Amino acid sequence: MKNKFLLLALGLMTLSTYAQQDLFNEPALVSPEINPDNTVTFRVKAPLAQTVSVSGSLDGEHAFAPISYEMEKGDKGIWTFTTPELPSELYRYHFSIDSVRTVDPSNPYAIRDVSNLSNIFLVEGGKADMYKVQDVPHGTVAYRWYDSPGNDKKRRMAVYTPAGYEKTTDAYPVLYLLHGVGGDEEAWLGSGRAAQILDNLIAQGKAEPMIVVMTNGNVYQEASPGNGSSGFPKITFMLPNTMDGKFEETFVDAMKFIKENYRTKDTKASRAIAGLSMGGFHTANIALNYPNTFDYIGLFSSALGVPRNGVTSPMYENKDEKLRQQMENGYELYWMAIGEDDMDMILRGNESFRNQMDEMGMEYEYVETDGGHTWNNWRDYLVIFAQRLFK
Amino acid sequence: MKNKFLLLALGLMTLSTYAQQDLFNEPALVSPEINPDNTVTFRVKAPLAQTVSVSGSLDGEHAFAPISYEMEKGDKGIWTFTTPELPSELYRYHFSIDSVRTVDPSNPYAIRDVSNLSNIFLVEGGKADMYKVQDVPHGTVAYRWYDSPGNDKKRRMAVYTPAGYEKTTDAYPVLYLLHGVGGDEEAWLGSGRAAQILDNLIAQGKAEPMIVVMTNGNVYQEASPGNGSSGFPKITFMLPNTMDGKFEETFVDAMKFIKENYRTKDTKASRAIAGLSMGGFHTANIALNYPNTFDYIGLFSSALGVPRNGVTSPMYENKDEKLRQQMENGYELYWMAIGEDDMDMILRGNESFRNQMDEMGMEYEYVETDGGHTWNNWRDYLVIFAQRLFK
C-alpha cells in the first residue's frame, strides 16, 4: 500500500517533472551531501554531458574568478565531486554543464544575486552557526510599501523588527542597511542572512534589539523582480539612477515612512546606517547630506573610488565641507571594513577617504580582513558592526 | 568613458560569472521576449548541446505531462523557440538541455514548487492583470513566527494585511489560505500571487479589506527551505505528518496567534478558510473539527478521495456526525471548485463528498472549470472566492 500512497502523493504535485519510473527505479540524488568530516559531495545526473563542473564560493568566494572544479562521471550518467574539508560558512554554488550555468536540481534552496541563481548550503560548527535559524525568539520580516514622492512612485522595503516588538510599547533604535549593485530589498535577507544574524546576536545579548530597514537602492525599480509593476524585468548590471544621487536625495522618503510607521527612538543616538559596496557609497553620502542624523556609520567594502563621469547631484557637491561639518557635529562610530583582496580601485578609494579623514583629524575605525568583495565578508561585518550599536 | 563605467559597475558585482569578453562582444540574450502579438520567444545559449527543449505551463499547465517544445539551434549556439499567441496568464517554464532540467539564465525571476525551480513570466492584457503589481495601495506581507505547542516548535507563517491596516484601529476579517503538497508558507505568495490579487480586488472595490493568513501545512517543518532550523533540507514529496491530522489538530495554535497579534473581527461571520489540493483537504477537516468557527469555506481542487491507509486521528473520526453538526450550525458559503481535467481520484473524491452533502440536504456551491490540478486554476478560484467573502 505504501507505493500506492506515494503514487497518490505524487499525483498531487502541481508540476510533476519527474517521470514516475525515475522516481521508483532509482533513489533521488542527494546533493549537496555534507559529510561527517565537513567535506561536501555534489551530484548531478547529466548522462549526455561532456564536461560538468561545480563552482561558487567553495574556495573562499572569489568575486571575479571563482575556481571551477571538474566533476567526474560515474554510473548512470551521475557526475560527482567532493571538496576538501570546508570551514564553517554559508556557501553558494552552481553547476556548469557543457558550459551552461545551472542550479542543482537536487537542492531546493537557491537565491538570486544580480541575475544569477545559486544554490546555498551551510557548514555548521563555527561562524556559520550565526547564520542558522536557532531555537531563539525570532523577529518579524515585513515587506512594506511606502510613498516616495521624490521618485514619483511607491517603493518596497523590507523591515526587520526584533522579537517582542509587537508585544511591547517600547521604542527601538533603527539600523538602515543598504545593499550593493545588483541587489534589492531582499539581498540582505537572502545572501546576507540579516534576520538570522540579528535574531542570534540579540538572543545572545550581544546586540541591542533594533529595527533593521532594508531599502531598495535602485530607485529605477519599485521593488525586486516579480514584486514591482514592471513585472519580471531583465536585470542589468547598472540600472539607471543607481549611483547618481537620486537614492541619497530621496532617502528622506524612506526615513519618513519609518518614523511614521514604527515605534522608533527618534534621536541621532538611536540611528545607524551601513551598506555594502554601492550601499557603502550610498551610506557615506547619506551620512554627509543628512547632518546630525546618524551616530553610527558603517562602510562595508564601500564603493568609494568608483569614477562617475558626468554624474552631477547636489548630493555629491561640497563634499569636503560636508565632511568637516560631520566631524564637527560628532558621532559615536565611523566604521570601515574591507577585504585585502578587494579590487584595487575600491581599496584605493577607501585609502584616499581615510587619508582625507586623517588629515582632518576625523576619527574612524578601520578593519582590513582576509578575502575580497564578498558576502562572506559582509555577513562578518554585519555581525561585528551590529554589536557596536546603540550601547 | 561609458565602457569604463560599465566595466566598473561590473567590477562591483559580487559574483561575476560572465566572462567580461562575453559581455562586451555580444549583447545579452533576451529571454523570454514577449512579442507584440503575444507570442513569446525563448533563447538560451548552449553551443555543445544536442537537444534543448522548453516546457512548463505554455500549453495550459498540465500537471502531469507538460508538453515539451523542441528548440532550434541557430548562430553562436543559441537555441530559440517561439510559441503561438498566448492568452493572458502567468506562465512558468524551464529548459531541458540534453535532458538536464535548468532555469533560464536570462530570466532573473524564478520560483520554487516542490523542489523544482521554474522561471516566470506574465502575458498582460487580460486575466493576468489581476496578478500584476498595479498602481494601487499595497498591503503588507509579514513573515511571523508563532509558538505551536501542539507541534513542540516555533513555526513561520506569512500574513497579508491590507493597505491601510497600520493606519487605522479597525478590526478586519480573516481568510486562512492553505497550500498543497510540496508548498509552504510562501506558496500562495509566489505561485499564487495572493498579495497582488488581494491588492487589486480590494482597490477595485470587489473584495472587502481582509487579513490573509498563509500557514505552513507541513508540521514536520518549521518553515520553508532556508528559513527553518533544519537549514536547507531536501524536499520530499510527502513529508512526515503531512496528512495525518496533526496540522488540523494544531491549527488552533495559528488561530490563537492571529487573534492575539492582529486586530481581527473575532466572529464566525468574519472568518474564512480555503485551501488548494492538500490544503483543501485540510480546510474541509478544519471546518469539521472547529465547529461554528468559519462562515466561509473554500475547497480548491481539494484532495478528497486520497486514501490514507493506516492513518488515524481524532480529526478524521466521526466525520458524518461532524458534517451534520456543521450543517446544523449553518454557514454563509461552502464553495467547491475543481478542474474537469483533474485526476480521477480527486474528481471522484469530490463527487462523493458532494453526494453526501446532497443526501443530507447540505448547501454548497460547486464550480467545475476547464483545466486540471494547476496554479492557473487556483489563482482563478482565489479571485472568485475572495469576492464572495464578508459581505
Short mmCIF file of C-alpha atoms in Angstrom, two decimals, chain A residues 106-268:
data_model
loop_
_atom_site.label_atom_id
_atom_site.label_comp_id
_atom_site.label_asym_id
_atom_site.label_seq_id
_atom_site.Cartn_x
_atom_site.Cartn_y
_atom_site.Cartn_z
CA SER A 106 18.56 18.22 -6.09
CA ASN A 107 18.85 21.29 -3.89
CA PRO A 108 15.59 23.19 -3.35
CA TYR A 109 17.24 26.27 -1.92
CA ALA A 110 18.59 28.87 -4.30
CA ILE A 111 18.93 32.61 -4.10
CA ARG A 112 19.40 35.23 -6.74
CA ASP A 113 22.32 37.62 -6.90
CA VAL A 114 22.12 40.07 -9.78
CA SER A 115 20.50 37.84 -12.39
CA ASN A 116 22.12 34.57 -11.36
CA LEU A 117 20.63 31.88 -9.21
CA SER A 118 22.96 29.98 -6.93
CA ASN A 119 22.26 27.10 -4.61
CA ILE A 120 23.05 27.51 -0.95
CA PHE A 121 24.29 25.23 1.80
CA LEU A 122 25.71 25.80 5.23
CA VAL A 123 28.53 24.04 7.06
CA GLU A 124 27.79 24.24 10.76
CA GLY A 125 30.00 24.12 13.81
CA GLY A 126 31.60 27.55 13.60
CA LYS A 127 30.89 31.04 12.38
CA ALA A 128 28.03 29.92 10.14
CA ASP A 129 26.02 28.97 13.24
CA MET A 130 25.32 32.70 13.43
CA TYR A 131 23.52 32.42 10.06
CA LYS A 132 21.38 29.48 11.11
CA VAL A 133 17.83 29.63 12.39
CA GLN A 134 18.48 28.72 16.04
CA ASP A 135 15.95 27.92 18.74
CA VAL A 136 15.74 31.55 19.87
CA PRO A 137 12.97 34.15 19.66
CA HIS A 138 12.60 35.27 16.06
CA GLY A 139 11.92 38.74 14.77
CA THR A 140 9.43 39.57 12.05
CA VAL A 141 10.33 40.42 8.47
CA ALA A 142 7.73 42.58 6.73
CA TYR A 143 7.66 43.79 3.16
CA ARG A 144 6.23 47.28 3.28
CA TRP A 145 5.30 49.74 0.55
CA TYR A 146 5.95 53.42 1.08
CA ASP A 147 5.34 56.53 -0.93
CA SER A 148 8.44 58.03 -2.44
CA PRO A 149 7.30 61.38 -3.86
CA GLY A 150 10.93 62.13 -4.72
CA ASN A 151 10.85 59.21 -7.15
CA ASP A 152 7.21 59.63 -8.08
CA LYS A 153 6.45 56.05 -7.21
CA LYS A 154 5.56 53.63 -4.49
CA ARG A 155 8.54 51.58 -3.40
CA ARG A 156 9.04 48.41 -1.41
CA MET A 157 11.31 47.91 1.58
CA ALA A 158 11.95 45.06 4.00
CA VAL A 159 11.73 45.79 7.70
CA TYR A 160 13.05 43.52 10.42
CA THR A 161 11.51 44.10 13.82
CA PRO A 162 13.08 42.21 16.71
CA ALA A 163 11.30 39.50 18.68
CA GLY A 164 8.93 41.11 21.13
CA TYR A 165 8.37 44.29 19.13
CA GLU A 166 4.68 43.55 18.69
CA LYS A 167 4.19 42.78 22.40
CA THR A 168 5.67 45.94 23.86
CA THR A 169 5.09 49.65 23.55
CA ASP A 170 8.83 50.35 23.63
CA ALA A 171 10.57 52.50 21.07
CA TYR A 172 13.54 50.93 19.28
CA PRO A 173 16.70 52.17 17.58
CA VAL A 174 16.97 51.78 13.82
CA LEU A 175 19.71 50.45 11.56
CA TYR A 176 19.35 51.26 7.87
CA LEU A 177 21.12 48.50 5.95
CA LEU A 178 21.88 49.06 2.27
CA HIS A 179 22.73 46.55 -0.47
CA GLY A 180 25.13 46.65 -3.43
CA VAL A 181 24.81 46.75 -7.21
CA GLY A 182 22.52 44.02 -8.45
CA GLY A 183 20.82 43.62 -5.09
CA ASP A 184 17.48 44.88 -3.89
CA GLU A 185 15.40 44.97 -0.73
CA GLU A 186 15.76 41.17 -0.42
CA ALA A 187 19.56 40.96 -0.69
CA TRP A 188 20.47 41.36 2.98
CA LEU A 189 17.81 38.81 3.94
CA GLY A 190 18.87 36.22 1.34
CA SER A 191 22.62 36.30 0.86
CA GLY A 192 23.12 38.42 3.95
CA ARG A 193 21.13 36.31 6.44
CA ALA A 194 20.45 39.55 8.30
CA ALA A 195 17.33 38.28 10.10
CA GLN A 196 19.15 35.23 11.45
CA ILE A 197 22.21 37.26 12.45
CA LEU A 198 20.09 39.78 14.35
CA ASP A 199 17.94 37.11 15.98
CA ASN A 200 21.04 35.29 17.21
CA LEU A 201 23.02 38.33 18.34
CA ILE A 202 20.04 39.74 20.22
CA ALA A 203 19.22 36.37 21.83
CA GLN A 204 22.84 36.06 23.00
CA GLY A 205 22.71 39.55 24.48
CA LYS A 206 25.42 40.72 22.10
CA ALA A 207 23.34 43.26 20.20
CA GLU A 208 20.60 45.61 21.31
CA PRO A 209 17.11 44.87 19.98
CA MET A 210 16.80 47.07 16.92
CA ILE A 211 14.71 47.65 13.83
CA VAL A 212 16.59 46.95 10.59
CA VAL A 213 15.36 48.72 7.48
CA MET A 214 16.44 47.30 4.13
CA THR A 215 15.60 49.64 1.28
CA ASN A 216 15.91 49.03 -2.45
CA GLY A 217 18.82 51.18 -3.63
CA ASN A 218 17.79 51.09 -7.28
CA VAL A 219 15.37 53.98 -7.46
CA TYR A 220 14.58 52.99 -11.03
CA GLN A 221 12.80 49.97 -9.57
CA GLU A 222 9.81 49.89 -7.29
CA ALA A 223 10.78 46.50 -5.94
CA SER A 224 12.72 43.30 -6.56
CA PRO A 225 11.93 41.28 -9.71
CA GLY A 226 8.38 39.99 -9.75
CA ASN A 227 7.32 42.36 -6.98
CA GLY A 228 7.09 45.65 -8.86
CA SER A 229 4.79 46.91 -11.56
CA SER A 230 7.43 46.43 -14.22
CA GLY A 231 6.81 42.75 -13.69
CA PHE A 232 9.65 40.40 -14.27
CA PRO A 233 12.31 42.56 -15.80
CA LYS A 234 15.69 41.70 -17.10
CA ILE A 235 18.28 42.66 -14.51
CA THR A 236 21.03 44.79 -15.88
CA PHE A 237 24.31 45.34 -14.15
CA MET A 238 23.77 49.00 -13.55
CA LEU A 239 20.23 50.25 -13.57
CA PRO A 240 19.54 53.89 -14.44
CA ASN A 241 19.73 56.32 -11.49
CA THR A 242 21.66 53.85 -9.40
CA MET A 243 24.62 55.98 -8.35
CA ASP A 244 23.58 59.46 -9.44
CA GLY A 245 22.42 60.94 -6.13
CA LYS A 246 18.75 60.13 -6.56
CA PHE A 247 18.74 57.39 -3.96
CA GLU A 248 20.51 59.54 -1.42
CA GLU A 249 18.26 62.50 -2.18
CA THR A 250 15.06 60.50 -1.78
CA PHE A 251 16.23 58.53 1.24
CA VAL A 252 14.24 61.03 3.25
CA ASP A 253 11.07 59.34 1.98
CA ALA A 254 12.10 56.03 3.49
CA MET A 255 13.09 57.64 6.79
CA LYS A 256 9.80 59.50 6.98
CA PHE A 257 7.88 56.28 6.47
CA ILE A 258 9.80 54.52 9.23
CA LYS A 259 9.29 57.38 11.64
CA GLU A 260 5.55 57.43 10.97
CA ASN A 261 5.00 53.68 10.97
CA TYR A 262 7.28 52.26 13.65
CA ARG A 263 7.96 52.95 17.29
CA THR A 264 11.46 54.36 16.91
CA LYS A 265 13.71 56.22 19.26
CA ASP A 266 13.82 59.32 17.18
CA THR A 267 17.30 60.54 18.04
CA LYS A 268 20.69 60.57 16.40
#
